[in-house]
Coordinates of C-alpha atoms and ligand atoms in Angstrom, one line a residue:
M1164 CA 38.4 52.3 -77.4
K1165 CA 36.4 49.8 -79.4
Q1166 CA 33.5 48.3 -77.4
R1167 CA 32.7 44.6 -77.5
A1168 CA 29.6 43.7 -79.4
E1169 CA 26.5 43.4 -77.3
P1170 CA 25.0 41.0 -76.6
D1171 CA 27.8 38.5 -77.2
A1172 CA 27.5 34.8 -77.4
G1173 CA 27.6 32.8 -74.2
V1174 CA 27.7 35.9 -71.9
L1175 CA 25.6 36.5 -68.9
Y1176 CA 24.5 40.2 -68.5
V1177 CA 23.5 41.6 -65.1
V1178 CA 21.2 44.5 -65.9
G1179 CA 20.1 47.3 -63.6
T1180 CA 16.6 48.5 -64.0
P1181 CA 14.8 51.5 -62.5
I1182 CA 13.8 51.6 -58.8
G1183 CA 10.9 53.9 -59.6
H1184 CA 11.6 56.5 -62.4
L1185 CA 11.4 54.6 -65.7
G1186 CA 13.7 57.3 -67.2
D1187 CA 16.5 55.8 -65.2
L1188 CA 16.7 52.8 -67.5
S1189 CA 20.0 53.4 -69.4
P1190 CA 20.1 53.4 -73.2
R1191 CA 22.7 50.6 -72.9
A1192 CA 20.4 48.5 -70.8
K1193 CA 17.5 49.1 -73.1
A1194 CA 19.5 48.1 -76.2
L1195 CA 20.7 44.9 -74.4
L1196 CA 17.3 44.0 -73.3
L1197 CA 16.0 44.4 -76.9
A1198 CA 18.7 42.2 -78.4
V1199 CA 19.5 39.5 -75.8
D1200 CA 18.3 35.9 -76.4
T1201 CA 16.9 35.2 -72.9
I1202 CA 15.9 37.4 -70.0
A1203 CA 15.8 35.7 -66.5
C1204 CA 13.3 37.8 -64.5
E1205 CA 12.7 37.8 -60.7
D1206 CA 9.0 38.0 -61.7
T1207 CA 8.1 37.6 -65.3
R1208 CA 4.6 39.4 -64.7
H1209 CA 6.3 42.4 -63.0
S1210 CA 9.1 42.8 -65.6
G1211 CA 6.7 42.0 -68.4
Q1212 CA 5.4 45.5 -68.2
L1213 CA 8.8 47.1 -68.6
L1214 CA 9.9 44.6 -71.3
S1215 CA 6.7 45.0 -73.3
S1216 CA 6.9 48.7 -73.2
L1217 CA 10.4 48.5 -74.7
G1218 CA 9.3 46.1 -77.3
S1219 CA 11.6 43.3 -76.2
T1220 CA 10.8 39.9 -77.8
A1221 CA 13.5 37.9 -75.9
R1222 CA 12.5 34.6 -74.3
R1223 CA 11.5 35.3 -70.7
C1224 CA 11.9 32.9 -67.8
S1225 CA 11.4 33.3 -64.1
F1226 CA 14.4 33.1 -61.8
H1227 CA 13.9 33.5 -58.1
Q1228 CA 14.8 32.0 -54.7
H1229 CA 12.2 29.2 -55.1
N1230 CA 13.3 27.8 -58.4
T1231 CA 17.0 28.6 -58.4
R1232 CA 18.0 24.9 -58.2
T1233 CA 16.1 24.0 -61.4
R1234 CA 16.7 27.1 -63.3
L1235 CA 20.5 27.4 -62.8
P1236 CA 21.4 24.3 -65.0
Q1237 CA 18.9 25.4 -67.6
L1238 CA 20.4 29.0 -67.9
L1239 CA 23.9 27.5 -67.8
A1240 CA 23.1 25.2 -70.7
E1241 CA 21.8 28.2 -72.6
L1242 CA 25.1 30.0 -72.1
E1243 CA 26.9 26.8 -73.1
Q1244 CA 25.0 26.7 -76.4
G1245 CA 26.2 30.2 -77.1
R1246 CA 23.0 32.1 -76.3
S1247 CA 23.2 35.4 -74.5
V1248 CA 21.3 35.7 -71.2
A1249 CA 20.3 38.7 -69.1
V1250 CA 19.2 38.6 -65.5
I1251 CA 17.0 41.4 -64.1
S1252 CA 15.2 41.9 -60.8
D1253 CA 11.9 43.6 -60.1
A1254 CA 13.8 46.8 -59.5
G1255 CA 17.5 48.0 -59.1
L1256 CA 20.5 45.8 -59.3
P1257 CA 20.1 42.0 -59.3
G1258 CA 22.2 40.5 -56.5
I1259 CA 21.5 43.4 -54.1
S1260 CA 18.9 41.8 -51.8
D1261 CA 17.5 40.3 -55.0
P1262 CA 18.1 37.1 -57.0
G1263 CA 21.2 37.1 -59.2
E1264 CA 24.2 36.3 -57.0
E1265 CA 24.0 32.5 -57.4
L1266 CA 23.6 32.7 -61.1
V1267 CA 26.6 35.0 -61.5
A1268 CA 28.7 32.7 -59.3
A1269 CA 27.7 29.6 -61.2
A1270 CA 28.3 31.3 -64.6
R1271 CA 31.7 32.4 -63.6
A1272 CA 32.5 29.0 -62.1
A1273 CA 31.5 27.4 -65.5
G1274 CA 33.9 29.8 -67.3
H1275 CA 31.4 32.2 -68.8
D1276 CA 31.9 36.0 -69.0
V1277 CA 29.7 38.1 -66.8
I1278 CA 29.1 41.7 -67.6
C1279 CA 27.1 44.2 -65.5
I1280 CA 25.2 46.9 -67.2
P1281 CA 25.0 49.2 -64.2
G1282 CA 21.9 51.0 -63.1
P1283 CA 20.0 52.3 -60.1
C1284 CA 20.4 50.9 -56.7
A1285 CA 18.3 52.0 -53.7
A1286 CA 21.3 51.6 -51.3
T1287 CA 23.7 53.8 -53.1
T1288 CA 21.0 56.3 -54.1
A1289 CA 19.9 56.7 -50.5
L1290 CA 23.6 56.9 -49.3
V1291 CA 24.7 59.7 -51.6
S1292 CA 21.7 61.7 -50.9
S1293 CA 21.8 61.3 -47.1
G1294 CA 24.6 63.8 -46.3
L1295 CA 26.2 61.2 -44.1
P1296 CA 29.8 60.0 -44.7
S1297 CA 30.0 57.8 -47.7
A1298 CA 33.8 57.2 -47.9
R1299 CA 33.2 53.9 -46.1
F1300 CA 29.9 52.3 -45.5
C1301 CA 28.4 48.9 -44.7
F1302 CA 25.4 47.6 -46.7
E1303 CA 23.2 45.6 -44.2
G1304 CA 20.2 44.9 -46.5
F1305 CA 17.2 43.6 -44.7
L1306 CA 17.7 42.5 -41.1
P1307 CA 16.4 39.1 -39.9
A1308 CA 12.7 39.6 -39.1
K1309 CA 12.8 38.8 -35.5
G1310 CA 14.5 36.9 -32.6
R1311 CA 18.0 36.8 -31.4
E1312 CA 19.6 37.0 -34.8
R1313 CA 17.8 40.4 -35.4
R1314 CA 18.9 41.6 -31.9
E1315 CA 22.5 40.6 -32.5
R1316 CA 22.7 42.2 -36.0
L1317 CA 21.2 45.5 -34.6
Q1318 CA 23.7 45.5 -31.7
Q1319 CA 26.6 45.1 -34.3
I1320 CA 25.1 47.8 -36.5
S1321 CA 24.8 50.2 -33.4
E1322 CA 28.5 49.8 -32.6
H1323 CA 29.8 50.0 -36.2
P1324 CA 31.9 53.1 -36.7
C1325 CA 31.0 53.5 -40.4
T1326 CA 27.7 54.5 -42.0
S1327 CA 25.2 51.6 -42.4
V1328 CA 22.6 51.2 -45.1
L1329 CA 19.5 49.1 -44.4
Y1330 CA 16.4 48.2 -46.3
E1331 CA 13.1 47.8 -44.4
A1332 CA 9.5 46.9 -45.2
P1333 CA 7.0 49.7 -44.4
H1334 CA 5.1 47.5 -41.9
R1335 CA 8.3 47.0 -39.8
L1336 CA 9.8 50.5 -40.1
V1337 CA 8.4 52.0 -36.8
Q1338 CA 9.6 48.8 -34.9
L1339 CA 13.1 49.3 -36.5
L1340 CA 13.2 53.0 -35.5
D1341 CA 12.2 52.1 -32.0
E1342 CA 15.0 49.5 -31.8
L1343 CA 17.5 52.0 -33.3
E1344 CA 16.6 54.6 -30.7
E1345 CA 17.1 52.1 -27.9
L1346 CA 20.5 50.9 -29.2
C1347 CA 22.0 54.0 -30.8
G1348 CA 20.4 56.7 -28.8
P1349 CA 18.0 59.4 -30.0
Q1350 CA 20.7 61.8 -31.4
R1351 CA 22.4 59.3 -33.8
P1352 CA 22.3 60.7 -37.3
L1353 CA 19.8 59.0 -39.6
Q1354 CA 18.2 59.7 -42.9
V1355 CA 15.2 57.6 -44.0
A1356 CA 14.9 57.8 -47.8
R1357 CA 11.3 57.1 -48.9
E1358 CA 10.2 56.3 -52.5
L1359 CA 13.5 57.3 -54.1
T1360 CA 13.2 58.5 -57.7
K1361 CA 9.3 58.5 -57.4
R1362 CA 6.7 61.2 -57.3
H1363 CA 6.5 61.1 -53.5
E1364 CA 10.2 60.9 -52.8
Q1365 CA 11.0 62.1 -49.3
Q1366 CA 13.9 62.3 -46.8
V1367 CA 13.1 62.1 -43.2
G1368 CA 15.9 62.9 -40.6
P1369 CA 18.4 64.0 -39.4
T1370 CA 18.4 61.9 -36.3
V1371 CA 16.9 58.6 -35.1
E1372 CA 14.5 60.5 -32.8
A1373 CA 13.3 62.9 -35.5
A1374 CA 12.5 59.9 -37.9
R1375 CA 10.9 57.9 -35.1
L1376 CA 8.6 60.7 -34.1
H1377 CA 7.7 61.4 -37.7
F1378 CA 6.7 57.8 -38.5
H1379 CA 4.9 57.3 -35.2
A1380 CA 2.7 60.2 -36.3
Q1381 CA 2.5 59.3 -39.9
A1382 CA 2.1 55.6 -40.9
P1383 CA 4.9 54.6 -43.3
Q1384 CA 3.8 53.9 -46.8
G1385 CA 6.0 53.0 -49.8
E1386 CA 9.6 51.8 -50.0
F1387 CA 12.3 52.7 -47.4
T1388 CA 16.0 52.8 -47.2
L1389 CA 17.7 53.9 -44.0
V1390 CA 21.2 55.5 -43.8
L1391 CA 22.5 55.4 -40.3
G1392 CA 25.5 57.4 -39.1
G1393 CA 28.4 55.4 -37.5
A1394 CA 28.9 55.1 -33.8
P1395 CA 30.9 57.9 -32.2
A1396 CA 34.5 56.9 -31.4
P1397 CA 34.8 55.6 -27.7
R1398 CA 36.6 58.0 -25.4
K1399 CA 39.7 56.6 -23.6
E1400 CA 41.2 57.8 -20.4
T1401 CA 44.9 58.7 -20.7
H1402 CA 47.2 59.8 -18.0
D1403 CA 50.3 61.9 -18.0
D1404 CA 53.8 60.9 -17.1
Q1405 CA 53.5 62.1 -13.6
Y1406 CA 50.6 59.8 -12.9
W1407 CA 52.5 56.8 -14.0
R1408 CA 55.6 57.8 -12.0
D1409 CA 53.4 58.1 -8.9
Q1410 CA 51.9 54.7 -9.5
L1411 CA 55.2 53.1 -10.0
Q1412 CA 56.5 54.7 -6.7
V1413 CA 53.5 53.3 -4.8
L1414 CA 54.2 49.8 -6.1
I1415 CA 58.0 50.1 -5.4
A1416 CA 57.2 51.4 -1.9
S1417 CA 55.1 48.3 -1.4
G1418 CA 58.1 46.1 -2.0
L1419 CA 58.1 45.5 -5.8
S1420 CA 61.2 45.9 -7.9
A1421 CA 61.2 48.6 -10.5
N1422 CA 61.0 46.0 -13.2
A1423 CA 58.1 44.2 -11.6
A1424 CA 56.2 47.4 -10.9
A1425 CA 56.6 48.5 -14.6
K1426 CA 55.4 45.1 -15.7
Q1427 CA 52.4 45.1 -13.5
L1428 CA 51.3 48.6 -14.7
A1429 CA 51.9 47.7 -18.4
S1430 CA 49.4 44.9 -18.1
G1431 CA 46.7 47.6 -18.1
G1432 CA 47.7 48.3 -21.8
D1433 CA 48.0 52.1 -21.6
R1434 CA 51.8 52.2 -21.6
S1435 CA 54.4 49.6 -22.4
K1436 CA 56.7 48.2 -19.8
R1437 CA 59.7 49.8 -21.5
E1438 CA 58.0 53.3 -21.5
L1439 CA 57.1 52.9 -17.8
Y1440 CA 60.5 51.7 -16.8
A1441 CA 62.1 54.6 -18.7
L1442 CA 60.0 57.1 -16.7
L1443 CA 61.7 56.0 -13.5
H1444 CA 65.0 57.1 -15.0
Q1445 CA 63.8 60.4 -16.4
E1446 CA 64.1 63.6 -14.5
E1447 CA 60.8 64.8 -13.2
P1448 CA 60.0 68.2 -14.8
P1449 CA 60.9 71.0 -12.4
S1450 CA 57.3 72.3 -12.3
S1451 CA 55.8 68.9 -11.5
T1452 CA 53.9 68.6 -8.3
A1453 CA 52.5 65.7 -6.4
H1454 CA 49.3 66.1 -8.5
S1455 CA 48.7 63.8 -11.3
S1456 CA 46.3 64.7 -14.1
S1457 CA 44.4 62.8 -16.7
T1458 CA 42.8 63.9 -19.8
A1459 CA 40.1 62.3 -22.0
I1460 CA 41.0 62.3 -25.7
P1461 CA 38.9 60.6 -28.4
E1462 CA 40.4 57.3 -29.8
R1463 CA 41.1 57.5 -33.4
S1464 CA 38.4 55.8 -35.4
D1465 CA 39.1 53.8 -38.6
C1466 CA 36.2 55.4 -40.3
A1467 CA 35.1 58.8 -41.3
Q1468 CA 32.8 60.2 -38.6
S1469 CA 29.7 62.3 -39.2
D1470 CA 30.2 65.9 -38.2
R1471 CA 26.9 65.6 -36.4
D1472 CA 28.1 62.8 -34.0
Ligands
SAM864 N1 17.9 45.2 -55.9 C1 17.3 46.4 -55.3 C2 18.3 47.5 -55.4 O1 19.3 47.5 -56.1 O2 18.2 48.5 -54.6 C3 16.8 46.2 -53.9 C4 15.7 45.2 -53.9 S1 15.1 44.8 -52.3 C5 14.1 43.4 -52.6 C6 13.7 46.1 -52.1 C7 14.0 47.0 -51.0 O3 14.9 48.0 -51.5 C8 12.8 47.8 -50.6 O4 12.1 47.1 -49.6 C9 13.4 49.1 -50.0 O5 13.9 48.8 -48.7 C10 14.6 49.3 -51.0 N2 14.0 50.1 -52.1 C11 13.8 49.8 -53.4 N3 13.3 50.8 -54.1 C12 13.3 51.9 -53.3 C13 12.9 53.2 -53.4 N4 12.5 53.6 -54.6 N5 13.1 54.1 -52.4 C14 13.5 53.6 -51.2 N6 13.9 52.3 -51.0 C15 13.8 51.5 -52.0

């Protein structure tokens, strides 16, 4: 298949850059950064090192949360004039807990093509190296720093049946691990990925308790991504037919019609009124006794569960 020429006029390129190991910059990303007209950087000083080492002479401008309003129209005007623009962040993929999302949305709304030159991302790198289920996962990014919002998000995460991926600053990691232990319990599967792709890359787990003990003993340093196993499926009581027959008979003996008794029991949600009513007209199995039994079976979860749950 013939590839489109890169960079092309009036196109916004979202370019992934390394999260540590400089060898992770793809040849395509490098070629693009050498040839594009303008590079919007989260921090021009930080990205300056990478760009200078490549020999990029593209015009550089800053693009971050504090100048988005003024920069957006300027970058859109460049695209309008037929210039090619790349957006990069300090590390990883722009738009993932980094600037980029608003520029992409504005460029698309203005009718410009947006092309991603994919590259490393701490969230997916941590996820696929964690050993936790990756078929379905929820990216949580950074939590609110404190207060009710933080508490509510943590509560939601603790109940989420799928794997969650979180970013956390080193000075808040121990607090987060304490909170996770309180809400998810000590045995919930957790992998803390530290300094991914760097010299001191490390994985700490496999449970919340193990990671909490580790980082209470050893002060966190570097960059951290947490991969938390999903909540175990809740267990639901289910009763056998005989139990429901007995319950129906008790209500009927108290004066309710069969119909009303079935309706009342169905309001509990375990069996429908039709199923309950039908039980009254089914023969009791010969071996049935006056005992009723109940069994606990796990409810089906919508998400893949960790085999360590
Ligand atoms: N855009 C980036 C990406 O695609 O991963 C994320 C940027 S966000 C501002 C920075 C956070 O990502 C860090 O605080 C840390 O939680 C996580 N992170 C970035 N690099 C990492 C690394 N090498 N190892 C572990 N976590 C990392």
